[in-house]
Short mmCIF file of C-alpha atoms (C1' of nucleotides) in Angstrom, two decimals:
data_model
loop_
_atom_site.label_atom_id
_atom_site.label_comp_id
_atom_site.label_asym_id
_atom_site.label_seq_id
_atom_site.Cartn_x
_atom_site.Cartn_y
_atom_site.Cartn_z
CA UNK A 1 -8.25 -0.14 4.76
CA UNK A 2 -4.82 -0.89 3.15
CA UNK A 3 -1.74 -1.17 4.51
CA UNK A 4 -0.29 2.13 4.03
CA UNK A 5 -3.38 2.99 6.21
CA UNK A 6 -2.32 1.64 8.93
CA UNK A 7 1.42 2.93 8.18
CA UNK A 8 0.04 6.40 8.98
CA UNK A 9 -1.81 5.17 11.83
CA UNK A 10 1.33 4.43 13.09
CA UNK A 11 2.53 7.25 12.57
CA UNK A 12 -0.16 9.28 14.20
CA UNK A 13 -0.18 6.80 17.03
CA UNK A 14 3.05 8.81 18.13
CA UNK A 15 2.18 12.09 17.50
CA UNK A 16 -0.10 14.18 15.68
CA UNK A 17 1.02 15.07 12.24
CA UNK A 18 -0.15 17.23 9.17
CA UNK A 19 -0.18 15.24 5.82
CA UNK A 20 2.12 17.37 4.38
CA UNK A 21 4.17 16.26 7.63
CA UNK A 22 3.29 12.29 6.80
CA UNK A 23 5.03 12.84 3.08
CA UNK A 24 8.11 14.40 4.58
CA UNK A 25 8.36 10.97 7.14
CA UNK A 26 7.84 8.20 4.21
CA UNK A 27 9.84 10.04 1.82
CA UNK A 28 13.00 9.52 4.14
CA UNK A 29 12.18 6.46 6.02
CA UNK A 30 13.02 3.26 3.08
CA UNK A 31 10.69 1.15 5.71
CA UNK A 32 7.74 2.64 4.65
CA UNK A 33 8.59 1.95 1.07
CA UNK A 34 5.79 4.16 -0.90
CA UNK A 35 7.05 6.83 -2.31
CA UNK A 36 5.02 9.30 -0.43
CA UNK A 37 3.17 10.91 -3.13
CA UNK A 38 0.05 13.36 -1.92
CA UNK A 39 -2.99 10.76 -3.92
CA UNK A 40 -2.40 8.03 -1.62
CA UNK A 41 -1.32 10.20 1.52
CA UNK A 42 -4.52 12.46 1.56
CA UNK A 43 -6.89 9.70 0.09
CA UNK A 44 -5.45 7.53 3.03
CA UNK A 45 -6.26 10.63 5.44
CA UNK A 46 -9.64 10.68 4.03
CA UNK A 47 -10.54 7.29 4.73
CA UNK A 48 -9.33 7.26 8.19
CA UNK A 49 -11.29 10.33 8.58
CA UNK A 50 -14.54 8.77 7.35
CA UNK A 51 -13.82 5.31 9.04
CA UNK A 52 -13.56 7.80 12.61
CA UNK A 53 -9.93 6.25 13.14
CA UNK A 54 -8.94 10.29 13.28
CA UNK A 55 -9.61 13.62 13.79
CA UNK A 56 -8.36 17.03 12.25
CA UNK A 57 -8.09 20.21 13.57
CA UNK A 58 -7.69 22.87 11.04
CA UNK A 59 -4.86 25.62 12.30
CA UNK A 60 -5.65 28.70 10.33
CA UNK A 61 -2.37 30.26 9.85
CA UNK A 62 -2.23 33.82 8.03
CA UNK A 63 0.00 34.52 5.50
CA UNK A 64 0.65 30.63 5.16
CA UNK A 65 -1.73 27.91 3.88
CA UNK A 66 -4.09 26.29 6.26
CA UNK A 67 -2.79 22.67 8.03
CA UNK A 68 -5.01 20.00 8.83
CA UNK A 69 -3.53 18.33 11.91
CA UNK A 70 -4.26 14.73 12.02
CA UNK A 71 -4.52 12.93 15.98
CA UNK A 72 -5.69 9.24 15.98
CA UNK A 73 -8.89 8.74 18.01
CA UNK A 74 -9.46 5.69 20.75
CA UNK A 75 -10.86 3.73 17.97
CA UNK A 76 -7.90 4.17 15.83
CA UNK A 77 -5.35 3.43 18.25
CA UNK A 78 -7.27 -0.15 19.32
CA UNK A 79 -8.14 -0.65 15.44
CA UNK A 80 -4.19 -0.25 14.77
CA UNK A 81 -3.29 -2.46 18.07
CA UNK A 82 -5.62 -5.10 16.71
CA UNK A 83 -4.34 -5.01 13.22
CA UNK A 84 -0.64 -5.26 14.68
CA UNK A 85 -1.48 -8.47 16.75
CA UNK A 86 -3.56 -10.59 14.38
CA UNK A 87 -2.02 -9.57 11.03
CA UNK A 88 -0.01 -12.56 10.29
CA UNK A 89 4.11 -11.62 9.59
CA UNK A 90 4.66 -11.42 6.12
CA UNK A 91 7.93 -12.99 4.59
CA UNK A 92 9.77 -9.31 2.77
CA UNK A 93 9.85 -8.76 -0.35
CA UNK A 94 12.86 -8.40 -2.75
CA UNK A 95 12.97 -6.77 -5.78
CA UNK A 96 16.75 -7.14 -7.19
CA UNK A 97 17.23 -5.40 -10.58
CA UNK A 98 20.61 -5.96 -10.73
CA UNK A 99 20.25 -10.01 -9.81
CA UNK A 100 18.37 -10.06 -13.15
CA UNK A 101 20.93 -7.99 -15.07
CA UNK A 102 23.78 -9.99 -13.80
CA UNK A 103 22.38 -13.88 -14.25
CA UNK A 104 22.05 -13.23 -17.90
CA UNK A 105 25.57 -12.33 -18.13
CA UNK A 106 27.04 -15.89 -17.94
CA UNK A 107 27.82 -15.75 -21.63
CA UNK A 108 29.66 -12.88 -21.58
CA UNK A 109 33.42 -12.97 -20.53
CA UNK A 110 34.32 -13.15 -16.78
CA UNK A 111 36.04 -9.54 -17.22
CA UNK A 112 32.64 -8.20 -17.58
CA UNK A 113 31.54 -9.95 -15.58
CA UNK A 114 33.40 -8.85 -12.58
CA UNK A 115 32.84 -5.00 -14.01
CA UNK A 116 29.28 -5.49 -13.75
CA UNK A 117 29.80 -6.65 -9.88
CA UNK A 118 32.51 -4.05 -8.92
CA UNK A 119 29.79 -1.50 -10.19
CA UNK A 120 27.33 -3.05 -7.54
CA UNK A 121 29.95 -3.18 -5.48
CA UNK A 122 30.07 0.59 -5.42
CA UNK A 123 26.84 1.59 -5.14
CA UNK A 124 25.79 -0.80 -2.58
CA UNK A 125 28.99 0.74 -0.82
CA UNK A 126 27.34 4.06 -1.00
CA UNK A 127 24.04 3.15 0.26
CA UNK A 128 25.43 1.49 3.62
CA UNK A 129 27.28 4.24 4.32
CA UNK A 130 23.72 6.25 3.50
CA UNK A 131 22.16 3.95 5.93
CA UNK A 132 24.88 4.34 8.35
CA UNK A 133 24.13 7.79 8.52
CA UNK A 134 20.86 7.73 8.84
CA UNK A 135 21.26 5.31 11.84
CA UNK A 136 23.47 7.88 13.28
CA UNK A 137 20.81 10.63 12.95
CA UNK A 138 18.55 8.63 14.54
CA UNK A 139 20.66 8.67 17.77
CA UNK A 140 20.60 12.26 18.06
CA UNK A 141 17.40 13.05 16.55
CA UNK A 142 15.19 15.10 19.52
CA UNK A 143 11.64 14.60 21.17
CA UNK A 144 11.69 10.81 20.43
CA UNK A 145 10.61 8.55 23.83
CA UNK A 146 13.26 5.98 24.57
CA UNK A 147 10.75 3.44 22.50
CA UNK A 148 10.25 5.12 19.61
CA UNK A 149 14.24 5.49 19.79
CA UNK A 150 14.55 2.61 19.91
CA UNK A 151 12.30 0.96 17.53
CA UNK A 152 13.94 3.50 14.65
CA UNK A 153 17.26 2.53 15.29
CA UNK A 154 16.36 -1.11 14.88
CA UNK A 155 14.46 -0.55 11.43
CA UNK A 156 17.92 1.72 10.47
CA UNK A 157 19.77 -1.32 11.41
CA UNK A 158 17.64 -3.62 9.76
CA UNK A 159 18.95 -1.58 6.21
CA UNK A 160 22.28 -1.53 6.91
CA UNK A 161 22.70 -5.49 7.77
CA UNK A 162 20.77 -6.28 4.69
CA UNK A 163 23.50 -3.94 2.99
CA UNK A 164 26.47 -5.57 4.75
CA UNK A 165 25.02 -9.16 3.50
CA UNK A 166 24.70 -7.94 0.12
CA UNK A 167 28.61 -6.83 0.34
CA UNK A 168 29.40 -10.31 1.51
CA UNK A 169 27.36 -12.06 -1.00
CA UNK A 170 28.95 -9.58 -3.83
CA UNK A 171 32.53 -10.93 -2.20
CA UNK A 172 31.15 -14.84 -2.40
CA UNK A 173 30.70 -14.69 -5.86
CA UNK A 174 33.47 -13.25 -6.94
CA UNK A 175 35.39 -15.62 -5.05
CA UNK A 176 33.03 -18.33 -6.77
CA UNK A 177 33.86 -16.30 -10.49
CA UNK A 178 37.42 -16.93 -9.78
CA UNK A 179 37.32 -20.47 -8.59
CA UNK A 180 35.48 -21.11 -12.31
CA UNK A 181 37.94 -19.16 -14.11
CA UNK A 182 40.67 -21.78 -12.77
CA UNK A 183 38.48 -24.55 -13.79
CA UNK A 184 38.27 -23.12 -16.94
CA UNK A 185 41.68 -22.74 -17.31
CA UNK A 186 42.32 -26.23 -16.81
CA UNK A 187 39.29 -27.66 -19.13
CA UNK A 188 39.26 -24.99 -21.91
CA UNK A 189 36.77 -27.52 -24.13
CA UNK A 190 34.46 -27.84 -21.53
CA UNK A 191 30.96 -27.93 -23.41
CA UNK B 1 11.05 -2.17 -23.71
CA UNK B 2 10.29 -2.99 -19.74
CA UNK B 3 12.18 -4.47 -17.11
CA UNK B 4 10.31 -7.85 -17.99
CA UNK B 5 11.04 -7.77 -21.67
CA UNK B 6 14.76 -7.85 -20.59
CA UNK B 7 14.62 -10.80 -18.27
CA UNK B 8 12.42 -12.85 -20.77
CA UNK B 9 14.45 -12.23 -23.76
CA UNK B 10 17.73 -13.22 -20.88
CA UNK B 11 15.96 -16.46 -20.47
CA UNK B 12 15.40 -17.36 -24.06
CA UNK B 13 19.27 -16.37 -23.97
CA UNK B 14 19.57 -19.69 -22.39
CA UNK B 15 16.74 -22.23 -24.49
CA UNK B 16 13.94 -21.47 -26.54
CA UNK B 17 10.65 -21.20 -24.58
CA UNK B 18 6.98 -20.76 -24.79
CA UNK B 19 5.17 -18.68 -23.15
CA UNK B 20 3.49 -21.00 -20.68
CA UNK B 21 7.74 -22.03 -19.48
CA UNK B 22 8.73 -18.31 -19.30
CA UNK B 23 5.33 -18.43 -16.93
CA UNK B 24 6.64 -21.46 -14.80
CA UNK B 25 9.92 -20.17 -14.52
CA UNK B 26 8.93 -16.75 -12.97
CA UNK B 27 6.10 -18.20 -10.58
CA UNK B 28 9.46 -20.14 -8.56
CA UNK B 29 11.89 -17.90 -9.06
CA UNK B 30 11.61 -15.52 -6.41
CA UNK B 31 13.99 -13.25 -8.10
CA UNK B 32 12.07 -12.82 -11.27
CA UNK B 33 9.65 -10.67 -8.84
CA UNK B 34 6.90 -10.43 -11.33
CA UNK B 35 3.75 -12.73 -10.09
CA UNK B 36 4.44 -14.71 -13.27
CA UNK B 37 1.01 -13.27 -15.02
CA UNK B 38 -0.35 -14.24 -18.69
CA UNK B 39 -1.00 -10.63 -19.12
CA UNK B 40 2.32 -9.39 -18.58
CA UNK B 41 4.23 -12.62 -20.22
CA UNK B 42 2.14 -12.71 -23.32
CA UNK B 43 2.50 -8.98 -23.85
CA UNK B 44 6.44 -9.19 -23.40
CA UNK B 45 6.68 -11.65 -25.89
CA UNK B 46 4.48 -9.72 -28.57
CA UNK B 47 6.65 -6.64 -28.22
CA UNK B 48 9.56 -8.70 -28.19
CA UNK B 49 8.71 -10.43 -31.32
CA UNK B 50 8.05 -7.06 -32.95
CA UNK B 51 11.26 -6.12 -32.26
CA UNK B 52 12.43 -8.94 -33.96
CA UNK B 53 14.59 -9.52 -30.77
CA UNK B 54 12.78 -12.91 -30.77
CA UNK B 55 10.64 -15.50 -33.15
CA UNK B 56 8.63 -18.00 -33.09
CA UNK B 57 8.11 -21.22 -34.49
CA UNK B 58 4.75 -23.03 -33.88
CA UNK B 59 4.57 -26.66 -33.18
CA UNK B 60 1.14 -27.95 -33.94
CA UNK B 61 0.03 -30.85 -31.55
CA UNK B 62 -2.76 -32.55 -32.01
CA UNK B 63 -4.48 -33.64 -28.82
CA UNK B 64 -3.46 -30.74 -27.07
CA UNK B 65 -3.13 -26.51 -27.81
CA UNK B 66 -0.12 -25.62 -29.80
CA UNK B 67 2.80 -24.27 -28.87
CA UNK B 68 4.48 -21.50 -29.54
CA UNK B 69 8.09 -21.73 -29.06
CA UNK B 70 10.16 -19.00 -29.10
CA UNK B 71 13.85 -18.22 -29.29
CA UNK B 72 16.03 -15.49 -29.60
CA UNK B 73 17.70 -13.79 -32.61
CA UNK B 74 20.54 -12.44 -33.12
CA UNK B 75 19.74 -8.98 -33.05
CA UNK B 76 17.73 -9.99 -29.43
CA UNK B 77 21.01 -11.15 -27.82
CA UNK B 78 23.18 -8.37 -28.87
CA UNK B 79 20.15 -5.93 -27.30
CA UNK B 80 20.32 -8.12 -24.17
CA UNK B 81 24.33 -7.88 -23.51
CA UNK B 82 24.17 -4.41 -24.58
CA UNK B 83 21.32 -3.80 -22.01
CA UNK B 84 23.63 -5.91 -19.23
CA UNK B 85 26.67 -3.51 -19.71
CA UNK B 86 25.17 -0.24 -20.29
CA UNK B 87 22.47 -0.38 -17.59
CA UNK B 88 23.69 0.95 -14.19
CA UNK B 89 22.71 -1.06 -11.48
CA UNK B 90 19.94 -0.02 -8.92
CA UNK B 91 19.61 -0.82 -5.48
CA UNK B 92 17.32 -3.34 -4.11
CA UNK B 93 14.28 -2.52 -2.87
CA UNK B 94 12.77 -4.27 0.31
CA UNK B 95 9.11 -4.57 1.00
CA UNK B 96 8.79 -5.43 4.70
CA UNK B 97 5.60 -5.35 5.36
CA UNK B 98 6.48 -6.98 9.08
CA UNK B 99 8.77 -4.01 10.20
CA UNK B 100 5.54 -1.26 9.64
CA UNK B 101 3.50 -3.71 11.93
CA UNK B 102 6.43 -3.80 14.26
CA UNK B 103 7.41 -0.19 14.28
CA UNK B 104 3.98 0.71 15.78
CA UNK B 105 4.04 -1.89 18.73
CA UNK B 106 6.22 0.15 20.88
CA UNK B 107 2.91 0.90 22.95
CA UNK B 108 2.50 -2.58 23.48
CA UNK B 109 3.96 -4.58 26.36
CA UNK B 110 6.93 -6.06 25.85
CA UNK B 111 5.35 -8.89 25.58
CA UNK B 112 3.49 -8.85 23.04
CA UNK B 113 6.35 -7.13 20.91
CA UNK B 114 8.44 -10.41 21.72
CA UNK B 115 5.61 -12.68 20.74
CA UNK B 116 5.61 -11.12 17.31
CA UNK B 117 9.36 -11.12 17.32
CA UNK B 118 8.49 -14.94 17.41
CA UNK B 119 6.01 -15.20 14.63
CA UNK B 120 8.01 -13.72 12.74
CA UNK B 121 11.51 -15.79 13.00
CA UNK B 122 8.88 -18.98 12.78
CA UNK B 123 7.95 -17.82 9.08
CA UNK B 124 11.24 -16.34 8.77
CA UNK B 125 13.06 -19.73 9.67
CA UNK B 126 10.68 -21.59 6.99
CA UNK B 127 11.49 -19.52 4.60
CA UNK B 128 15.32 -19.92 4.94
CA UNK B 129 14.81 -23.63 4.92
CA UNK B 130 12.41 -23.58 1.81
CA UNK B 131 15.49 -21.08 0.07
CA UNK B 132 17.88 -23.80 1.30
CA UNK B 133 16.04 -27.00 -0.43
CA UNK B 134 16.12 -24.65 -3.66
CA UNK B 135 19.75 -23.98 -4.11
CA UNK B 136 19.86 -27.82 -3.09
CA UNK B 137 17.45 -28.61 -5.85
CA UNK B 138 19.40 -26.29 -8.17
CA UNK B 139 22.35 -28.38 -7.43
CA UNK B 140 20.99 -31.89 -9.35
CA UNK B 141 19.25 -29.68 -11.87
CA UNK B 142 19.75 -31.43 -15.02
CA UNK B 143 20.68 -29.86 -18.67
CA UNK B 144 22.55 -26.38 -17.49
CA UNK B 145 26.22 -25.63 -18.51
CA UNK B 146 28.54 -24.99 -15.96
CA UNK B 147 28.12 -20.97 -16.12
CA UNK B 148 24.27 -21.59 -16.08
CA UNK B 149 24.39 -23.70 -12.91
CA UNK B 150 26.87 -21.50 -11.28
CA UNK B 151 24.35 -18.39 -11.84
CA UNK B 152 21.84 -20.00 -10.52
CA UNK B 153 23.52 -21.03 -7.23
CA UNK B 154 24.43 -17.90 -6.74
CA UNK B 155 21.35 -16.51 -7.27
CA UNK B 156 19.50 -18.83 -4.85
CA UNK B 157 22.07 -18.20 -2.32
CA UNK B 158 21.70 -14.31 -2.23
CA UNK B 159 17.91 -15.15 -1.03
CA UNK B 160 19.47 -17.83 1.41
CA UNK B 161 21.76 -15.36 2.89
CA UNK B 162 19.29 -12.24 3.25
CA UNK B 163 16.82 -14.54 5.19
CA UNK B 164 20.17 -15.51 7.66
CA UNK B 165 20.83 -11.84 7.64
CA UNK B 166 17.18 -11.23 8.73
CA UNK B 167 17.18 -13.96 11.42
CA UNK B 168 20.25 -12.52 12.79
CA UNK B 169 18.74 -9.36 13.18
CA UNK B 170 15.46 -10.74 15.01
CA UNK B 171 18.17 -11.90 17.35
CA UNK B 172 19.53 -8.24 17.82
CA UNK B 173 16.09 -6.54 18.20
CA UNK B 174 15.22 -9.23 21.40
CA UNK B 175 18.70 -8.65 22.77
CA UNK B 176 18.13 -5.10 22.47
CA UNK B 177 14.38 -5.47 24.18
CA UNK B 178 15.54 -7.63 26.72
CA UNK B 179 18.26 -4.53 27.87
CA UNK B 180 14.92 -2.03 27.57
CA UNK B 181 13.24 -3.98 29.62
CA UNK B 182 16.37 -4.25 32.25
CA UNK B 183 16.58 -0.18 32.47
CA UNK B 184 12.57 -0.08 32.91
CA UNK B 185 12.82 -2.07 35.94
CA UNK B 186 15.62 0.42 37.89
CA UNK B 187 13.99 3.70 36.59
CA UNK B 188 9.77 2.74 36.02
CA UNK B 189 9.38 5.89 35.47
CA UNK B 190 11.03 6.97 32.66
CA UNK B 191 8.58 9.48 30.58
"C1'" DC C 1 -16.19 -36.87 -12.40
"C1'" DG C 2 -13.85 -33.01 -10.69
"C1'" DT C 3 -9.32 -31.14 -10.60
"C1'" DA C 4 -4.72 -30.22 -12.11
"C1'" DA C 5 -1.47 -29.56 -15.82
"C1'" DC C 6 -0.87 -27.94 -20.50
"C1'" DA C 7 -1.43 -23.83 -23.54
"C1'" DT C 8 -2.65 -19.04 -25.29
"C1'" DG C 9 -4.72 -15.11 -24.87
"C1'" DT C 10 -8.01 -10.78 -23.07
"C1'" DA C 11 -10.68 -7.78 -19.69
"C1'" DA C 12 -11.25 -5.52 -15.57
"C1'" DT C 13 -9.33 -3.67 -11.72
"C1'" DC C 14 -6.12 -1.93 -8.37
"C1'" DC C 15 -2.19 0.32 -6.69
"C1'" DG C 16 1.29 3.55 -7.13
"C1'" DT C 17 3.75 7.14 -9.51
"C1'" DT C 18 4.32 11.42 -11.92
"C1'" DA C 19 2.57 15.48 -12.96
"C1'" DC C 20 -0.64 19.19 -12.48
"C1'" DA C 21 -3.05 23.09 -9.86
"C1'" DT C 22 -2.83 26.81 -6.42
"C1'" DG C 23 -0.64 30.11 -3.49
"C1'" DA C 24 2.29 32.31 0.16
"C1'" DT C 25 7.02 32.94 2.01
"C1'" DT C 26 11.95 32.82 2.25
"C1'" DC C 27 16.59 32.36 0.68
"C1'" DG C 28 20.34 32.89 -2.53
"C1'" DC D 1 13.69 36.95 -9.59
"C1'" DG D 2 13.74 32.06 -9.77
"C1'" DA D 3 13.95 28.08 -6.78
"C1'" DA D 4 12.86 25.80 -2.60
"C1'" DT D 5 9.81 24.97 1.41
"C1'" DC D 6 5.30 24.86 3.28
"C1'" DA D 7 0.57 23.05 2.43
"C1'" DT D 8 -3.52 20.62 0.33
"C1'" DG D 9 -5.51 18.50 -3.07
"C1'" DT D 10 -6.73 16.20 -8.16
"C1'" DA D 11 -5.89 14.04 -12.84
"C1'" DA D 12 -3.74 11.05 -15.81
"C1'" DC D 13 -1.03 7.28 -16.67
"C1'" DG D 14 1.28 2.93 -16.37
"C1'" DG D 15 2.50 -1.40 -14.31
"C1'" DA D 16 0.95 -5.47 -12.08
"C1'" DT D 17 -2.57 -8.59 -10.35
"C1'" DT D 18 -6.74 -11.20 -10.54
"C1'" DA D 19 -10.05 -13.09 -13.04
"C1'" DC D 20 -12.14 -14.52 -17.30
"C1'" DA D 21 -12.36 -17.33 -21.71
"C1'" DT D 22 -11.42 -21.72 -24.21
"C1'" DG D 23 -10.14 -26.49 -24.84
"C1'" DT D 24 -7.63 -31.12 -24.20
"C1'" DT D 25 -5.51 -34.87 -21.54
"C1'" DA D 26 -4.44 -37.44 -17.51
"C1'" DC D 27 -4.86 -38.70 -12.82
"C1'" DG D 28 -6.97 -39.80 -8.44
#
DNA sequence: CGTAACATGTAATCCGTTACATGATTCG
DNA sequence: CGAATCATGTAACGGATTACATGTTACG
């Protein structure tokens, strides 16, 4: 059992779902941060299957390929409440292209410099507003329980304040770029 | 050319290396996300020095294995600050691991959501100190110019501020549970 | 006397992604 | 009539991690 595993026990845990159903979920939630490709998805399926953490029930639909929908069993649902209560909180991970772009650019000029951050700038821009929205959504999405509501409102919001601290960061150091430019200014030789 | 190949050669950008430093370095800094493997390091460099982005000169020591110490050419730097300017920043990713586990506790008593809530701002609260001592540490680092050191501090306090930005949002999800848990009382219920 | 740090490399494995394969329907 | 959506699966590839291999010195 890996963790995406139990990400779709999760899922199911709410309501039954078709795998084809499971992809459309991961591919527009950033929390559950696999891509949502079909190999792990059905593979993932199959081993909850075989491990009796869920059941299918095959609707045969005419004129439209068969679905497999998924329900979690009374063994998944304690498996998954076990695994949420003695799985030890993991610190997140980051992984910041752009951090390693921009920290080897301390020998160009401070121009570029601040081109390179108003560029991040902008797209990090876009992507709160992205997360904004999808926050939003959330609020009027249907057939959610005032948990589950809840609970994906907080994740949404979890994205957007990470976004909001990475626009105040962005502002810190170009206030930091400036206050070295000054320096600079006033030490040209500095070695 | 990888990812890695560009933040190696960015380091060498700084001081010639060997393979075993450009190892160090990654394993403790968090935003070089690689694990900081021989495989990957080793492999980096070989391309690299195909390239003829880097070479190396070997320092035999008797008494101990020699070292290869590498630095970068000319050619290497002008690929890195061409690779700085022309590449158009990405967005972070995030890898939280802890808001899956959450996500699928809204079944759980309240409870036990908050109790996780506080396992998680324990670890969460370690790790800001820990991110803390090394911007501190970065501070009395010895032998970096000015630029270098100010990179660095920046670098170390983008990690420093997403953990605040995290904590602050633990704080916002218990707020938030302790209203849910208000309303359950007047309407018990709720469906 | 075992373990950690120094130092360079390779092999095996795992996880995740893209792409492929199939096939019906619907929309522009 | 091609592209997109629904629907399930497999194959191939590439990136990253762990573990293996080798050998010295220094420290507790």
């Amino acid at each position: 059992m890996m963790m995406i595993d139990y990400a779709i026990l999760g899922l199911l845990s709410w309501k039954p779902l078709t795998g084809y159903d499971v992809k459309r979920v991961m591919q527009d939630s950033p929390f559950l941060y696999w891509s949502g490709n079909n190999n792990q998805i059905y593979k993932a399926l199959m081993r909850l299957l075989e491990n009796g953490f869920v059941t299918n029930e095959i609707q045969y639909q005419e004129s439209a390929p068969n679905k497999k929908i998924y329900s979690i069993t009374e063994s998944g649902m304690s498996e998954l409440l076990r695994w949420v209560m003695s799985e030890e909180p993991e610190v997140p991970e980051f992984k910041k292209t752009f951090l390693i772009q921009l920290s080897w650019a301390g020998c160009l000029e401070t121009e570029k410099v601040e081109e390179l951050l108003a560029r991040y700038e902008k797209i990090m821009t876009q992507q709160l507003a992205m997360r904004r929205e999808e926050k939003c959504r959330e609020k009027n999405f249907p057939n959610r329980s005032k948990q589950e509501h809840f609970m994906w409102e907080m994740i949404y919001d979890n994205f957007v304040m990470m976004c909001e601290a990475e626009l105040c960061w962005i502002q810190s150091f170009r206030e930091g770029l400036e206050h070295l430019k000054r320096e600079n200014k006033h030490e040209p030789q500095e070695d």
